[in-house]
Tab-separated table of C-alpha atoms in Angstrom:
chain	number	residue	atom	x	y	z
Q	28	UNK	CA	151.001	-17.751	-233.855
Q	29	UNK	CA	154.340	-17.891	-231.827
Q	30	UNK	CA	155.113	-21.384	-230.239
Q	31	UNK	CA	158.044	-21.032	-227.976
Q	32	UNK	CA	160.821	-24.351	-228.631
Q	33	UNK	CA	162.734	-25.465	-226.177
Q	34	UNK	CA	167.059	-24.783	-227.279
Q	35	UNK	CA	169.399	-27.560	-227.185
Q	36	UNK	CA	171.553	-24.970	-226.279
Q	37	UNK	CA	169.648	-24.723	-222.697
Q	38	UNK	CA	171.898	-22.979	-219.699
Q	39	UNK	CA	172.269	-25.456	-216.966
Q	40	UNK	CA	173.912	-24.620	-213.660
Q	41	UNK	CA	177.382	-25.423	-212.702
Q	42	UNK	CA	178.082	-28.467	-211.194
Q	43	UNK	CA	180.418	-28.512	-208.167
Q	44	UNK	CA	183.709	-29.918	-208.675
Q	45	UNK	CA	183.318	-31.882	-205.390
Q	46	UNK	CA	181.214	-32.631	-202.322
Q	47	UNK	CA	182.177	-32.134	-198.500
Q	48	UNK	CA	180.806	-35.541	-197.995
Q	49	UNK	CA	181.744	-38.579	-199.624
Q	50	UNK	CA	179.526	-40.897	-201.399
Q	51	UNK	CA	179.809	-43.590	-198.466
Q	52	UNK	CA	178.169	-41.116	-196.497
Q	53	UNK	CA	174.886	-40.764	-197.956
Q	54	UNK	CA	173.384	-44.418	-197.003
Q	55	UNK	CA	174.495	-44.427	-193.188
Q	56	UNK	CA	171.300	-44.416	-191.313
Q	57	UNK	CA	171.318	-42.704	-188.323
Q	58	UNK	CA	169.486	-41.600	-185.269
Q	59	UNK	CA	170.045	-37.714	-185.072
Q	60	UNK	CA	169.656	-35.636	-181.230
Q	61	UNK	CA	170.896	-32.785	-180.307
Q	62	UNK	CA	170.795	-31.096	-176.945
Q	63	UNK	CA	170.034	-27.897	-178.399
Q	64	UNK	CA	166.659	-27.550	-177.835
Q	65	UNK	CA	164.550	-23.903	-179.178
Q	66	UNK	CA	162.489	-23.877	-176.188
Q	67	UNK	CA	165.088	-24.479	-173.831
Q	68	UNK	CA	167.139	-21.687	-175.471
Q	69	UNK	CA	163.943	-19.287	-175.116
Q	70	UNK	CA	163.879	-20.398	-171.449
Q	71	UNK	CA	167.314	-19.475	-170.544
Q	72	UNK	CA	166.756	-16.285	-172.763
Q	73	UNK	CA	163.695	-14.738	-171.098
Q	74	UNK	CA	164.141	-16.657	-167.610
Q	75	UNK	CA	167.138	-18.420	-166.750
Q	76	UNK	CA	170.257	-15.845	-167.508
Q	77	UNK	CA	172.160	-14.595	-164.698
Q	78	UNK	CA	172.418	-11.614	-164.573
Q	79	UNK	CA	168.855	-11.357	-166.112
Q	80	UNK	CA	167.844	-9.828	-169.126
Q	81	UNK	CA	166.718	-5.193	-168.261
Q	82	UNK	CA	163.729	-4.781	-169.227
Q	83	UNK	CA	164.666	-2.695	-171.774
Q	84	UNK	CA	166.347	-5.389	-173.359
Q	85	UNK	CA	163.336	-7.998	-172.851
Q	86	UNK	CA	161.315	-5.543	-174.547
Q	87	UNK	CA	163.792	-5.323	-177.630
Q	88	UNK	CA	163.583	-9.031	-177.831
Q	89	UNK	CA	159.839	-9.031	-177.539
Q	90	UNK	CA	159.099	-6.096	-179.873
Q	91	UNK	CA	161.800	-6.094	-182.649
Q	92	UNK	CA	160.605	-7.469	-186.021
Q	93	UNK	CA	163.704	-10.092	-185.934
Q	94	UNK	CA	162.661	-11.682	-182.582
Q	95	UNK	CA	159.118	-11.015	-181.986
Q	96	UNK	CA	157.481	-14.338	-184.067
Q	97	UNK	CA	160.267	-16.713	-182.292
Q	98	UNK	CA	159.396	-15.248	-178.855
Q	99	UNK	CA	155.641	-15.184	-179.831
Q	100	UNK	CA	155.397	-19.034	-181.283
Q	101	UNK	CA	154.556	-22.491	-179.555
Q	102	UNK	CA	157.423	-23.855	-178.186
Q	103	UNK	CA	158.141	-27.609	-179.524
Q	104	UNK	CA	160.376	-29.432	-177.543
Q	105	UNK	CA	160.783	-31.729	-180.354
Q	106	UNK	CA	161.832	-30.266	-183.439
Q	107	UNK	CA	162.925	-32.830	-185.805
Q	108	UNK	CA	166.297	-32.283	-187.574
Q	109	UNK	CA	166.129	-35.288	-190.064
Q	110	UNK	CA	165.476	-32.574	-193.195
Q	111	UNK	CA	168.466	-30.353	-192.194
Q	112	UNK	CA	170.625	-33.722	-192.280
Q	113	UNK	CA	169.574	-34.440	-195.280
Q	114	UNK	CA	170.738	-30.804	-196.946
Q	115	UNK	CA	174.077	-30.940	-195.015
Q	116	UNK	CA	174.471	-34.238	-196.794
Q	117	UNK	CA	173.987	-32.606	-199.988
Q	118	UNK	CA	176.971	-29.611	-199.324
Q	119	UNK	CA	179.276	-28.557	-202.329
Q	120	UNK	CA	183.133	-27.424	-201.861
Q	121	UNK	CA	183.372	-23.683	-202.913
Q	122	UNK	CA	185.677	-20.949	-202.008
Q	123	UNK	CA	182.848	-18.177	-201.314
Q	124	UNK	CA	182.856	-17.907	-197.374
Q	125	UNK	CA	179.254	-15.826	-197.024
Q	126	UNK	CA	177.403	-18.444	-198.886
Q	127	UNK	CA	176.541	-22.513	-198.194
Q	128	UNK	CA	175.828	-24.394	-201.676
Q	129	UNK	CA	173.800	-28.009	-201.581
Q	130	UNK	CA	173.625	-29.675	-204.649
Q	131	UNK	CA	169.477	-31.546	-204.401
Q	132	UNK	CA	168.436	-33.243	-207.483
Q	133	UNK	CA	171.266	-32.201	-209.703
Q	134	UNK	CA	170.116	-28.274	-209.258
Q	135	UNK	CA	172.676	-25.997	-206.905
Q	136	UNK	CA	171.067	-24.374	-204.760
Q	137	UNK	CA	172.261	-21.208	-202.669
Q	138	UNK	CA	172.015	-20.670	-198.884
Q	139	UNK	CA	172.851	-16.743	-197.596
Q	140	UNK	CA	172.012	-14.856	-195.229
Q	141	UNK	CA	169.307	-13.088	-197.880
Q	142	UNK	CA	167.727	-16.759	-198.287
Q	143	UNK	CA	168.073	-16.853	-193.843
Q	144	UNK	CA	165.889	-13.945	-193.843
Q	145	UNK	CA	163.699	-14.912	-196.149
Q	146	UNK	CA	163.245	-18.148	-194.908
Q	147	UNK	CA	163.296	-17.574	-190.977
Q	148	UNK	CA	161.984	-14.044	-190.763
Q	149	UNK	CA	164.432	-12.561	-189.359
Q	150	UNK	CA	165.815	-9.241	-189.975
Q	151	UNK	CA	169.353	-9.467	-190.985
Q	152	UNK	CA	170.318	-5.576	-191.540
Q	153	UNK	CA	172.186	-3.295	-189.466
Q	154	UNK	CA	172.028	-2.970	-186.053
Q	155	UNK	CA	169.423	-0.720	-184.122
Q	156	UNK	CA	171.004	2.930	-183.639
Q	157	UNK	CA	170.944	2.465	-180.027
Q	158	UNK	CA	173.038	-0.845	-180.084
Q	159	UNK	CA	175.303	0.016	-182.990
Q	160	UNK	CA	178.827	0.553	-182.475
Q	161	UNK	CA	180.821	4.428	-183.414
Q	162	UNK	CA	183.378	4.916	-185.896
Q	163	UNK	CA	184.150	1.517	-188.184
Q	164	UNK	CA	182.938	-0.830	-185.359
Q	165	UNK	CA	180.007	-2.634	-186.392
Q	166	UNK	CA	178.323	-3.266	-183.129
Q	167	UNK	CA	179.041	-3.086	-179.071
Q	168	UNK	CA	179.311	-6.207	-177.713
Q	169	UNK	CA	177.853	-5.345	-174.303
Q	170	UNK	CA	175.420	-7.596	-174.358
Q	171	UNK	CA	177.567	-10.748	-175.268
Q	172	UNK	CA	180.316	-9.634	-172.772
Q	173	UNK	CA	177.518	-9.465	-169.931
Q	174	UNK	CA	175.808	-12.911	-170.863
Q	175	UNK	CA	178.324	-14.894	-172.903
Q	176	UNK	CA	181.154	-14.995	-170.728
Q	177	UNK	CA	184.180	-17.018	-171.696
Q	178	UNK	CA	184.754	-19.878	-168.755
């Protein structure tokens, strides 16, 4: 009969050498609000821009695997950001620059864009062929010149 025992010499995970926050800042209470709103967002997406959206690019929103749920999905004008607040809290210092680390419980945990996708749906690959850029550029930025003007 084989009875698996538990190592002394278990593997634990790193701890970070420091936090972005310091200890004083974990028992503030606070009232968090934020004027960025989801719906409103939506709103301005599939109503409000000016110039307004082709419908060729309406449809890409409405179609495409990244966009469709969000587009598709009750819209909440009170989403509660308490939880997120909570994580930030919990940020470790590291030197990687494509990854966020929180430290919960004594366990590190890892936030990239694979976990994004995984967690939010969307699809975080390369860009359609008919939006993609030529040569080494990575994508046109039509669409944010047209609707995200500076000024």
């Amino acid at each position: 009969e084989f009875v698996l025992q538990e190592s002394s010499d278990e593997i634990e995970a790193m701890q970070p050498l420091q936090m972005y926050f310091p200890p004083s800042e974990y028992k503030k209470k606070i009232k968090i609000s934020t004027r960025c709103y989801i719906a409103g967002a939506l709103e301005t997406l599939l109503s409000d821009l000016n110039p307004p959206l082709t419908k060729r690019e309406r449809s890409w929103f409405e179609t495409h695997p990244q966009f469709k749920h969000i587009l598709h999905m009750p819209r909440d004008k009170n989403h509660k950001l308490q939880g997120m607040w909570m994580l930030l809290l919990r940020t470790a210092c590291t030197e990687k620059e494509k990854e966020a680390w929180f430290v919960v419980n004594g366990v590190p945990i890892r936030y990239s864009i694979k976990e994004h996708a995984l967690i939010s749906g969307l699809d975080c690959h390369n860009y359609p062929v008919e939006f993609a850029g030529s040569g080494s550029q990575m994508g046109k930025m039509d669409f944010v010149d047209k609707y995200f003007k500076k000024g």
